[in-house]
Amino acid sequence: MFILIKKHLLLMLIFLFCSANSYAKINVFACEPEWASLVQILAGDRVKAFSATTALQDPHHIQARPSLIAKARRADLLICTGAELETGWLPLLLRKSANRKILPGQTGHFMASDHVLLLEKPKQLDRSQGDVHADGNPHIHLDPHRIMRIAEALSRTLSRVDADNQADYQNNWISFKESWSRAIAKWEQLCQSLRGKQIVVNHNSWVYLEDWLKLKRLATLEPKPGIAPGSTHLAQVLVQLKDSQADMILYASYQNDKAVRWLEQKTHIPVVELPFSVSTNETLFEWYDRIINQLLDSQ
Ligand SMILES: [Zn+2]
């Protein structure tokens, strides 16, 4: 009788161990929602992805609060933008979480910007010029072609972090590549009418979008990156816009719209508030659709 119970227990334990193992998910800590969304597409339910920021937060500046440190401590894979975007909080978070798996140089440390060419790399680094990023402009998620390259690299990283399921990641990457290419073609077709449109931006957040859709930036409201515009600078922008009329003023939902609204009042140029990243329950595809639709609607 006793032996029978023991045998039973042993079988149950083996069963529990095996099922726990086959459902063990890869814990992903993403710095921004776009990477959480991308890894979810590439890995499906093999990962549990968490994003440290939402589309309504400024990814340059957040607090490395204890709940984030706890999440980072349990992560198997870290996915961030890099290129100094998170320089104000990520190093501290990594130090405090003391999780070797996600430290620089480890397989579980993935920086999206390492896999693409960056625009606006300063020839000379002068920090007195504001929040200047030495590696170039980090807001790479607004170019779908760069997203494609990042997805390919991320899929390779997933195969290394979770080698048992390599075939799945390979298949997911192939199907993403197909559907993302189709989506890019659709967006590019839709956006032909936007070519050459002249824009004013709040922060230099849209460089990759400008480059992709061939928008022309006339002015930036921030005199230096990360520095709020004062009245002298705004007056200069106003003079500049008298000579060449802009078609729209762009700003990200998380940014302060004070200067943007002031300029709208003075010039009656349409203001377009764009979501800077994927919202909860939205996919990367839907977010791009939303940006494109908002740009087209403003015309
Ligand atoms: Zn920035």
Coordinates of N, CA and C in Angstrom, one line a residue, residues 100-298:
R100 N 22.5 38.4 -14.0 CA 23.6 38.3 -14.9 C 23.2 38.0 -16.3
K101 N 22.0 37.3 -16.4 CA 21.5 36.9 -17.8 C 21.3 38.0 -18.7
I102 N 21.0 39.2 -18.2 CA 20.6 40.3 -19.1 C 21.6 41.5 -19.1
L103 N 22.8 41.2 -18.6 CA 23.8 42.2 -18.6 C 24.5 42.3 -20.0
P104 N 25.1 43.5 -20.3 CA 25.7 43.7 -21.6 C 26.7 42.5 -21.8
G105 N 26.7 42.1 -23.1 CA 27.6 41.0 -23.5 C 26.9 39.6 -23.3
Q106 N 25.8 39.5 -22.6 CA 25.2 38.2 -22.4 C 24.1 38.0 -23.5
T107 N 23.7 36.8 -23.8 CA 22.8 36.5 -24.8 C 21.4 37.2 -24.5
G108 N 21.1 37.3 -23.3 CA 19.8 37.9 -22.9 C 19.8 39.4 -22.9
H109 N 20.8 40.0 -23.5 CA 20.9 41.5 -23.5 C 20.8 41.9 -25.0
F110 N 19.6 42.4 -25.4 CA 19.4 42.8 -26.8 C 19.1 44.3 -26.9
M111 N 19.9 45.0 -27.7 CA 19.7 46.4 -27.9 C 19.3 46.5 -29.4
A112 N 18.1 47.0 -29.7 CA 17.6 47.1 -31.1 C 18.5 47.9 -31.9
S113 N 19.0 49.0 -31.4 CA 19.8 50.0 -32.2 C 21.2 49.4 -32.6
D114 N 21.6 48.3 -32.0 CA 22.8 47.6 -32.4 C 22.7 47.0 -33.8
H115 N 21.5 46.9 -34.3 CA 21.3 46.1 -35.5 C 20.9 46.9 -36.7
V116 N 20.9 48.2 -36.6 CA 20.5 49.1 -37.7 C 21.4 50.3 -37.7
L117 N 21.4 51.0 -38.8 CA 22.2 52.2 -39.0 C 21.4 53.4 -38.4
L118 N 22.1 54.2 -37.6 CA 21.4 55.3 -37.0 C 21.6 56.6 -37.7
L119 N 20.6 57.4 -37.7 CA 20.7 58.8 -38.4 C 21.1 59.8 -37.4
E120 N 21.6 60.9 -37.9 CA 22.0 62.0 -37.0 C 23.1 61.7 -36.0
K121 N 24.0 60.9 -36.4 CA 25.2 60.7 -35.5 C 26.0 62.0 -35.4
P122 N 26.2 62.6 -34.3 CA 26.9 63.8 -34.2 C 28.4 63.7 -34.6
K123 N 28.9 64.6 -35.4 CA 30.3 64.5 -35.8 C 31.2 64.8 -34.6
Q124 N 30.7 65.7 -33.8 CA 31.4 66.1 -32.6 C 30.4 66.0 -31.4
L125 N 30.8 65.4 -30.3 CA 29.8 65.3 -29.2 C 30.0 66.5 -28.3
D126 N 28.9 67.2 -28.2 CA 28.9 68.4 -27.4 C 27.6 68.4 -26.5
R127 N 27.8 67.9 -25.3 CA 26.7 67.7 -24.4 C 26.0 69.1 -24.0
S128 N 26.7 70.2 -24.3 CA 26.1 71.4 -24.0 C 25.0 71.7 -24.9
Q129 N 24.9 70.9 -26.0 CA 23.8 71.1 -27.0 C 22.6 70.3 -26.6
G130 N 22.4 70.0 -25.3 CA 21.2 69.3 -24.8 C 21.4 67.9 -24.7
D131 N 20.3 67.1 -24.8 CA 20.3 65.7 -24.6 C 20.8 65.0 -25.9
V132 N 22.0 65.3 -26.3 CA 22.5 64.8 -27.6 C 23.0 63.3 -27.4
H133 N 22.6 62.4 -28.3 CA 22.9 61.0 -28.2 C 24.2 60.8 -29.1
A134 N 25.2 60.3 -28.5 CA 26.5 60.1 -29.2 C 26.4 59.1 -30.3
D135 N 25.5 58.1 -30.2 CA 25.4 57.1 -31.2 C 24.5 57.5 -32.4
G136 N 23.8 58.6 -32.2 CA 22.8 59.0 -33.2 C 21.4 59.0 -32.7
N137 N 20.4 59.3 -33.5 CA 19.1 59.4 -33.0 C 18.5 58.0 -32.7
P138 N 18.0 57.9 -31.4 CA 17.6 56.5 -31.0 C 16.1 56.1 -31.4
H139 N 15.4 57.0 -32.0 CA 13.9 56.8 -32.2 C 13.6 55.9 -33.5
I140 N 14.3 54.8 -33.5 CA 14.4 53.9 -34.7 C 13.1 53.2 -35.0
H141 N 12.2 53.1 -34.0 CA 11.0 52.3 -34.2 C 10.0 52.9 -35.1
L142 N 10.3 54.1 -35.7 CA 9.3 54.7 -36.6 C 9.7 54.5 -38.0
D143 N 10.6 53.5 -38.3 CA 10.9 53.1 -39.6 C 10.7 51.6 -39.7
P144 N 9.7 51.2 -40.5 CA 9.3 49.8 -40.6 C 10.4 48.9 -41.2
H145 N 11.3 49.5 -42.1 CA 12.4 48.8 -42.6 C 13.4 48.4 -41.6
R146 N 13.6 49.3 -40.7 CA 14.6 49.0 -39.6 C 13.9 48.0 -38.6
I147 N 12.6 48.1 -38.4 CA 11.9 47.1 -37.6 C 12.2 45.7 -38.2
M148 N 12.2 45.6 -39.5 CA 12.4 44.3 -40.1 C 13.8 43.7 -39.7
R149 N 14.8 44.6 -39.8 CA 16.2 44.1 -39.5 C 16.3 43.7 -38.0
I150 N 15.6 44.5 -37.2 CA 15.6 44.3 -35.8 C 14.9 42.9 -35.5
A151 N 13.8 42.7 -36.2 CA 13.0 41.5 -36.0 C 13.9 40.3 -36.3
E152 N 14.6 40.4 -37.4 CA 15.5 39.2 -37.8 C 16.5 38.9 -36.7
A153 N 17.2 40.0 -36.2 CA 18.2 39.8 -35.2 C 17.5 39.3 -33.9
L154 N 16.4 39.8 -33.6 CA 15.7 39.4 -32.4 C 15.3 37.9 -32.4
S155 N 14.9 37.5 -33.6 CA 14.5 36.1 -33.8 C 15.7 35.2 -33.6
R156 N 16.9 35.6 -34.1 CA 18.1 34.8 -33.8 C 18.4 34.8 -32.3
T157 N 18.2 35.9 -31.6 CA 18.5 35.9 -30.2 C 17.5 35.0 -29.5
L158 N 16.3 35.0 -29.9 CA 15.3 34.1 -29.2 C 15.7 32.6 -29.4
S159 N 16.3 32.3 -30.6 CA 16.7 30.9 -30.8 C 17.9 30.6 -29.9
R160 N 18.7 31.6 -29.5 CA 19.8 31.3 -28.7 C 19.4 31.2 -27.2
V161 N 18.5 32.1 -26.8 CA 18.0 32.1 -25.4 C 17.2 30.8 -25.1
D162 N 16.4 30.3 -26.1 CA 15.6 29.2 -26.0 C 15.8 28.2 -27.1
A163 N 17.0 27.6 -27.1 CA 17.4 26.7 -28.3 C 16.4 25.6 -28.6
D164 N 15.7 25.1 -27.6 CA 14.8 23.9 -27.8 C 13.7 24.3 -28.8
N165 N 13.4 25.5 -28.9 CA 12.2 25.9 -29.7 C 12.7 26.7 -30.9
Q166 N 13.9 26.5 -31.3 CA 14.5 27.2 -32.4 C 13.6 27.2 -33.7
A167 N 13.1 26.0 -34.0 CA 12.3 25.8 -35.2 C 11.1 26.8 -35.2
D168 N 10.4 26.9 -34.1 CA 9.3 27.8 -33.9 C 9.6 29.2 -34.2
Y169 N 10.8 29.7 -33.7 CA 11.2 31.1 -33.9 C 11.5 31.3 -35.3
Q170 N 12.1 30.3 -36.0 CA 12.4 30.5 -37.4 C 11.1 30.6 -38.2
N171 N 10.2 29.8 -37.9 CA 8.9 29.8 -38.7 C 8.2 31.1 -38.4
N172 N 8.2 31.6 -37.2 CA 7.5 32.8 -36.9 C 8.2 34.0 -37.6
W173 N 9.5 34.0 -37.7 CA 10.2 35.1 -38.4 C 9.8 35.1 -39.8
I174 N 9.7 33.9 -40.4 CA 9.4 33.8 -41.9 C 8.0 34.4 -42.1
S175 N 7.1 34.0 -41.2 CA 5.7 34.6 -41.5 C 5.6 36.1 -41.1
F176 N 6.4 36.5 -40.1 CA 6.4 38.0 -39.9 C 7.0 38.7 -41.1
K177 N 8.1 38.2 -41.6 CA 8.7 38.8 -42.7 C 7.7 39.0 -43.9
E178 N 6.9 38.0 -44.1 CA 5.9 38.1 -45.2 C 4.9 39.2 -44.9
S179 N 4.3 39.1 -43.7 CA 3.2 40.0 -43.5 C 3.6 41.4 -43.3
W180 N 4.8 41.6 -42.7 CA 5.4 42.9 -42.5 C 5.7 43.6 -43.8
S181 N 6.3 42.8 -44.7 CA 6.6 43.3 -46.1 C 5.3 43.8 -46.8
R182 N 4.3 43.0 -46.7 CA 3.0 43.3 -47.3 C 2.5 44.6 -46.7
A183 N 2.6 44.7 -45.4 CA 2.1 45.9 -44.7 C 2.9 47.2 -45.1
I184 N 4.2 47.0 -45.2 CA 5.1 48.2 -45.6 C 4.6 48.7 -47.0
A185 N 4.4 47.7 -47.9 CA 4.0 48.1 -49.3 C 2.7 48.8 -49.2
K186 N 1.8 48.4 -48.4 CA 0.4 49.0 -48.2 C 0.6 50.5 -47.7
W187 N 1.4 50.6 -46.6 CA 1.7 51.9 -46.0 C 2.3 52.9 -47.0
E188 N 3.3 52.4 -47.8 CA 4.0 53.2 -48.7 C 3.1 53.7 -49.8
Q189 N 2.2 52.8 -50.2 CA 1.2 53.2 -51.3 C 0.3 54.3 -50.7
L190 N -0.2 54.1 -49.5 CA -1.1 55.0 -48.9 C -0.5 56.4 -48.7
C191 N 0.8 56.4 -48.4 CA 1.5 57.6 -48.0 C 2.1 58.4 -49.1
Q192 N 1.9 58.0 -50.3 CA 2.5 58.8 -51.4 C 2.1 60.2 -51.4
S193 N 0.9 60.5 -51.0 CA 0.4 61.9 -51.0 C 1.2 62.8 -49.9
L194 N 1.8 62.1 -49.0 CA 2.5 62.8 -47.9 C 3.9 63.2 -48.3
R195 N 4.4 62.7 -49.4 CA 5.8 63.0 -49.8 C 6.0 64.5 -49.9
G196 N 7.1 65.0 -49.3 CA 7.4 66.4 -49.5 C 6.7 67.3 -48.5
K197 N 5.7 66.8 -47.7 CA 5.0 67.6 -46.8 C 5.9 68.2 -45.8
Q198 N 5.7 69.5 -45.5 CA 6.6 70.2 -44.6 C 6.1 70.1 -43.1
I199 N 6.9 69.8 -42.2 CA 6.4 69.6 -40.9 C 7.3 70.4 -39.8
V200 N 6.6 70.7 -38.7 CA 7.3 71.3 -37.6 C 7.1 70.2 -36.5
V201 N 8.2 69.9 -35.7 CA 8.1 68.9 -34.7 C 8.4 69.5 -33.3
N202 N 7.9 68.9 -32.3 CA 8.2 69.3 -31.0 C 9.6 68.9 -30.5
H203 N 9.8 67.6 -30.4 CA 11.1 67.0 -30.1 C 11.6 66.3 -31.4
N204 N 12.9 66.0 -31.5 CA 13.4 65.4 -32.7 C 13.1 63.9 -32.7
S205 N 11.8 63.6 -32.6 CA 11.4 62.2 -32.4 C 11.1 61.5 -33.7
W206 N 11.0 62.2 -34.8 CA 10.4 61.7 -36.0 C 11.3 61.5 -37.2
V207 N 12.6 61.6 -36.9 CA 13.6 61.6 -37.9 C 13.5 60.4 -38.9
Y208 N 13.2 59.2 -38.3 CA 13.1 58.0 -39.1 C 11.8 58.0 -39.9
L209 N 10.8 58.5 -39.3 CA 9.5 58.6 -40.0 C 9.6 59.6 -41.2
E210 N 10.3 60.7 -40.9 CA 10.6 61.7 -42.0 C 11.4 61.1 -43.1
D211 N 12.4 60.4 -42.8 CA 13.3 59.7 -43.8 C 12.5 58.7 -44.6
W212 N 11.6 57.9 -43.9 CA 10.9 56.9 -44.6 C 9.8 57.5 -45.5
L213 N 9.0 58.4 -45.0 CA 7.9 59.0 -45.8 C 8.2 60.2 -46.6
K214 N 9.5 60.6 -46.5 CA 10.0 61.8 -47.2 C 9.3 63.1 -46.8
L215 N 9.2 63.2 -45.5 CA 8.6 64.5 -45.0 C 9.8 65.4 -44.8
K216 N 9.5 66.7 -44.8 CA 10.5 67.7 -44.7 C 10.4 68.5 -43.4
R217 N 11.4 68.4 -42.5 CA 11.3 69.1 -41.3 C 11.7 70.5 -41.4
L218 N 10.8 71.5 -41.1 CA 11.2 72.9 -41.2 C 11.8 73.4 -39.9
A219 N 11.2 73.0 -38.8 CA 11.6 73.5 -37.5 C 11.4 72.5 -36.4
T220 N 12.2 72.7 -35.3 CA 12.0 71.9 -34.1 C 11.7 72.9 -33.0
L221 N 10.6 72.6 -32.3 CA 10.2 73.6 -31.2 C 11.2 73.6 -30.0
E222 N 11.8 72.4 -29.7 CA 12.8 72.4 -28.7 C 14.1 73.0 -29.3
P223 N 14.6 74.0 -28.6 CA 15.9 74.6 -29.1 C 17.0 73.6 -29.1
K224 N 17.1 72.8 -28.1 CA 18.0 71.7 -28.0 C 17.3 70.4 -27.5
P225 N 17.7 69.2 -27.9 CA 16.9 68.1 -27.5 C 16.7 68.0 -26.0
G226 N 15.5 67.8 -25.6 CA 15.2 67.7 -24.2 C 15.0 69.0 -23.4
I227 N 15.2 70.1 -24.1 CA 15.1 71.4 -23.5 C 13.8 72.1 -24.0
A228 N 12.9 72.5 -23.0 CA 11.6 73.1 -23.4 C 11.9 74.4 -24.1
P229 N 11.1 74.7 -25.1 CA 11.3 76.0 -25.8 C 10.9 77.2 -25.0
G230 N 11.7 78.3 -25.1 CA 11.4 79.5 -24.5 C 10.8 80.5 -25.5
S231 N 10.4 81.6 -25.0 CA 9.6 82.5 -26.0 C 10.5 83.1 -27.1
T232 N 11.8 83.3 -26.8 CA 12.7 83.8 -27.9 C 12.8 82.8 -29.1
H233 N 13.0 81.5 -28.7 CA 13.1 80.5 -29.7 C 11.8 80.4 -30.5
L234 N 10.7 80.4 -29.8 CA 9.4 80.2 -30.4 C 9.1 81.4 -31.4
A235 N 9.6 82.6 -31.0 CA 9.4 83.8 -31.9 C 10.2 83.6 -33.2
Q236 N 11.4 83.0 -33.0 CA 12.2 82.7 -34.2 C 11.6 81.7 -35.1
V237 N 11.0 80.7 -34.5 CA 10.3 79.7 -35.4 C 9.1 80.3 -36.1
L238 N 8.4 81.2 -35.4 CA 7.3 81.9 -36.0 C 7.7 82.7 -37.3
V239 N 8.8 83.4 -37.1 CA 9.4 84.2 -38.2 C 9.7 83.3 -39.4
Q240 N 10.4 82.2 -39.0 CA 10.8 81.2 -40.0 C 9.6 80.7 -40.8
L241 N 8.5 80.5 -40.1 CA 7.3 79.9 -40.7 C 6.6 80.9 -41.6
K242 N 6.9 82.1 -41.5 CA 6.2 83.1 -42.3 C 6.8 83.0 -43.8
D243 N 8.0 82.6 -43.9 CA 8.7 82.4 -45.2 C 8.2 81.2 -45.9
S244 N 8.2 80.1 -45.1 CA 7.8 78.8 -45.7 C 6.7 78.2 -44.8
Q245 N 5.5 78.0 -45.3 CA 4.4 77.5 -44.6 C 4.5 76.0 -44.4
A246 N 4.3 75.6 -43.1 CA 4.4 74.1 -42.8 C 3.0 73.5 -43.0
D247 N 2.9 72.2 -43.3 CA 1.7 71.5 -43.5 C 1.1 71.0 -42.2
M248 N 2.0 70.6 -41.3 CA 1.5 70.1 -40.0 C 2.5 70.2 -38.9
I249 N 2.0 70.2 -37.7 CA 2.9 70.2 -36.5 C 2.7 68.8 -35.8
L250 N 3.8 68.1 -35.7 CA 3.8 66.8 -35.1 C 4.3 66.8 -33.6
Y251 N 3.5 66.1 -32.8 CA 4.1 65.8 -31.4 C 3.6 64.5 -30.9
A252 N 4.3 63.9 -30.0 CA 4.0 62.6 -29.4 C 3.0 62.8 -28.3
S253 N 2.1 61.9 -28.1 CA 1.0 62.0 -27.1 C 1.6 62.3 -25.7
Y254 N 2.8 61.7 -25.4 CA 3.3 61.8 -24.0 C 4.0 63.2 -23.8
Q255 N 4.2 64.0 -24.9 CA 4.9 65.2 -24.7 C 3.9 66.4 -24.3
N256 N 4.5 67.4 -23.7 CA 3.8 68.6 -23.3 C 3.4 69.3 -24.6
D257 N 2.1 69.7 -24.7 CA 1.7 70.3 -26.0 C 1.6 71.8 -25.9
K258 N 2.2 72.4 -24.9 CA 2.0 73.9 -24.7 C 2.5 74.7 -25.9
A259 N 3.8 74.4 -26.2 CA 4.4 75.2 -27.3 C 3.7 74.9 -28.7
V260 N 3.3 73.6 -28.8 CA 2.6 73.2 -30.0 C 1.3 73.9 -30.2
R261 N 0.5 74.0 -29.1 CA -0.8 74.7 -29.1 C -0.6 76.2 -29.4
W262 N 0.4 76.8 -28.8 CA 0.7 78.2 -29.0 C 1.0 78.5 -30.5
L263 N 1.8 77.6 -31.1 CA 2.1 77.8 -32.5 C 0.8 77.5 -33.4
E264 N 0.0 76.6 -33.0 CA -1.2 76.3 -33.7 C -2.1 77.6 -33.7
Q265 N -2.2 78.2 -32.6 CA -3.0 79.4 -32.4 C -2.5 80.6 -33.3
K266 N -1.2 80.7 -33.3 CA -0.6 81.8 -34.1 C -0.6 81.5 -35.6
T267 N -0.6 80.3 -36.0 CA -0.4 80.0 -37.4 C -1.5 79.2 -38.1
H268 N -2.4 78.6 -37.3 CA -3.5 77.8 -37.8 C -3.0 76.6 -38.6
I269 N -1.7 76.2 -38.4 CA -1.2 75.0 -39.0 C -1.8 73.8 -38.2
P270 N -2.4 72.8 -38.9 CA -3.0 71.6 -38.2 C -2.0 70.9 -37.3
V271 N -2.4 70.6 -36.1 CA -1.6 69.8 -35.2 C -1.9 68.3 -35.2
V272 N -0.9 67.5 -35.3 CA -1.2 66.0 -35.3 C -0.5 65.4 -34.1
E273 N -1.3 64.9 -33.2 CA -0.8 64.2 -32.0 C -0.7 62.7 -32.4
L274 N 0.5 62.2 -32.4 CA 0.7 60.8 -32.7 C 1.1 59.9 -31.5
P275 N 0.6 58.7 -31.5 CA 0.9 57.8 -30.5 C 2.4 57.4 -30.7
F276 N 3.2 57.5 -29.7 CA 4.7 57.3 -29.9 C 5.0 55.8 -29.8
S277 N 4.1 55.0 -29.3 CA 4.3 53.6 -29.3 C 3.0 52.8 -29.3
V278 N 3.1 51.5 -29.2 CA 2.0 50.6 -29.2 C 1.2 50.8 -27.9
S279 N -0.1 50.8 -28.0 CA -0.9 50.9 -26.8 C -1.2 49.5 -26.3
T280 N -1.7 49.4 -25.1 CA -2.1 48.1 -24.5 C -3.1 47.4 -25.5
N281 N -3.0 46.2 -25.7 CA -3.9 45.4 -26.6 C -3.9 45.8 -28.1
E282 N -2.8 46.5 -28.5 CA -2.6 46.8 -29.9 C -1.4 46.1 -30.4
T283 N -1.4 45.7 -31.7 CA -0.2 45.1 -32.2 C 0.6 46.2 -32.9
L284 N 1.8 45.8 -33.3 CA 2.7 46.7 -34.0 C 2.1 47.1 -35.3
F285 N 1.4 46.2 -36.0 CA 0.7 46.5 -37.2 C -0.3 47.5 -37.0
E286 N -1.1 47.4 -36.0 CA -2.3 48.3 -35.7 C -1.8 49.7 -35.4
W287 N -0.6 49.7 -34.7 CA -0.1 51.0 -34.3 C 0.4 51.8 -35.5
Y288 N 1.1 51.1 -36.4 CA 1.5 51.8 -37.6 C 0.3 52.2 -38.5
D289 N -0.7 51.4 -38.5 CA -2.0 51.8 -39.2 C -2.5 53.1 -38.7
R290 N -2.5 53.1 -37.3 CA -3.1 54.3 -36.6 C -2.3 55.6 -37.0
I291 N -0.9 55.4 -37.0 CA -0.1 56.6 -37.3 C -0.4 57.1 -38.7
I292 N -0.4 56.1 -39.6 CA -0.6 56.5 -41.0 C -1.9 57.1 -41.2
N293 N -3.0 56.5 -40.6 CA -4.3 57.1 -40.7 C -4.4 58.5 -40.2
Q294 N -3.7 58.8 -39.0 CA -3.8 60.1 -38.5 C -3.1 61.1 -39.3
L295 N -2.0 60.7 -39.9 CA -1.2 61.6 -40.8 C -2.1 61.9 -42.0
L296 N -2.7 60.9 -42.6 CA -3.5 61.1 -43.8 C -4.8 61.9 -43.5
D297 N -5.4 61.7 -42.3 CA -6.6 62.4 -41.9 C -6.3 63.9 -41.8
S298 N -5.1 64.3 -41.4 CA -4.8 65.7 -41.2 C -4.7 66.5 -42.5

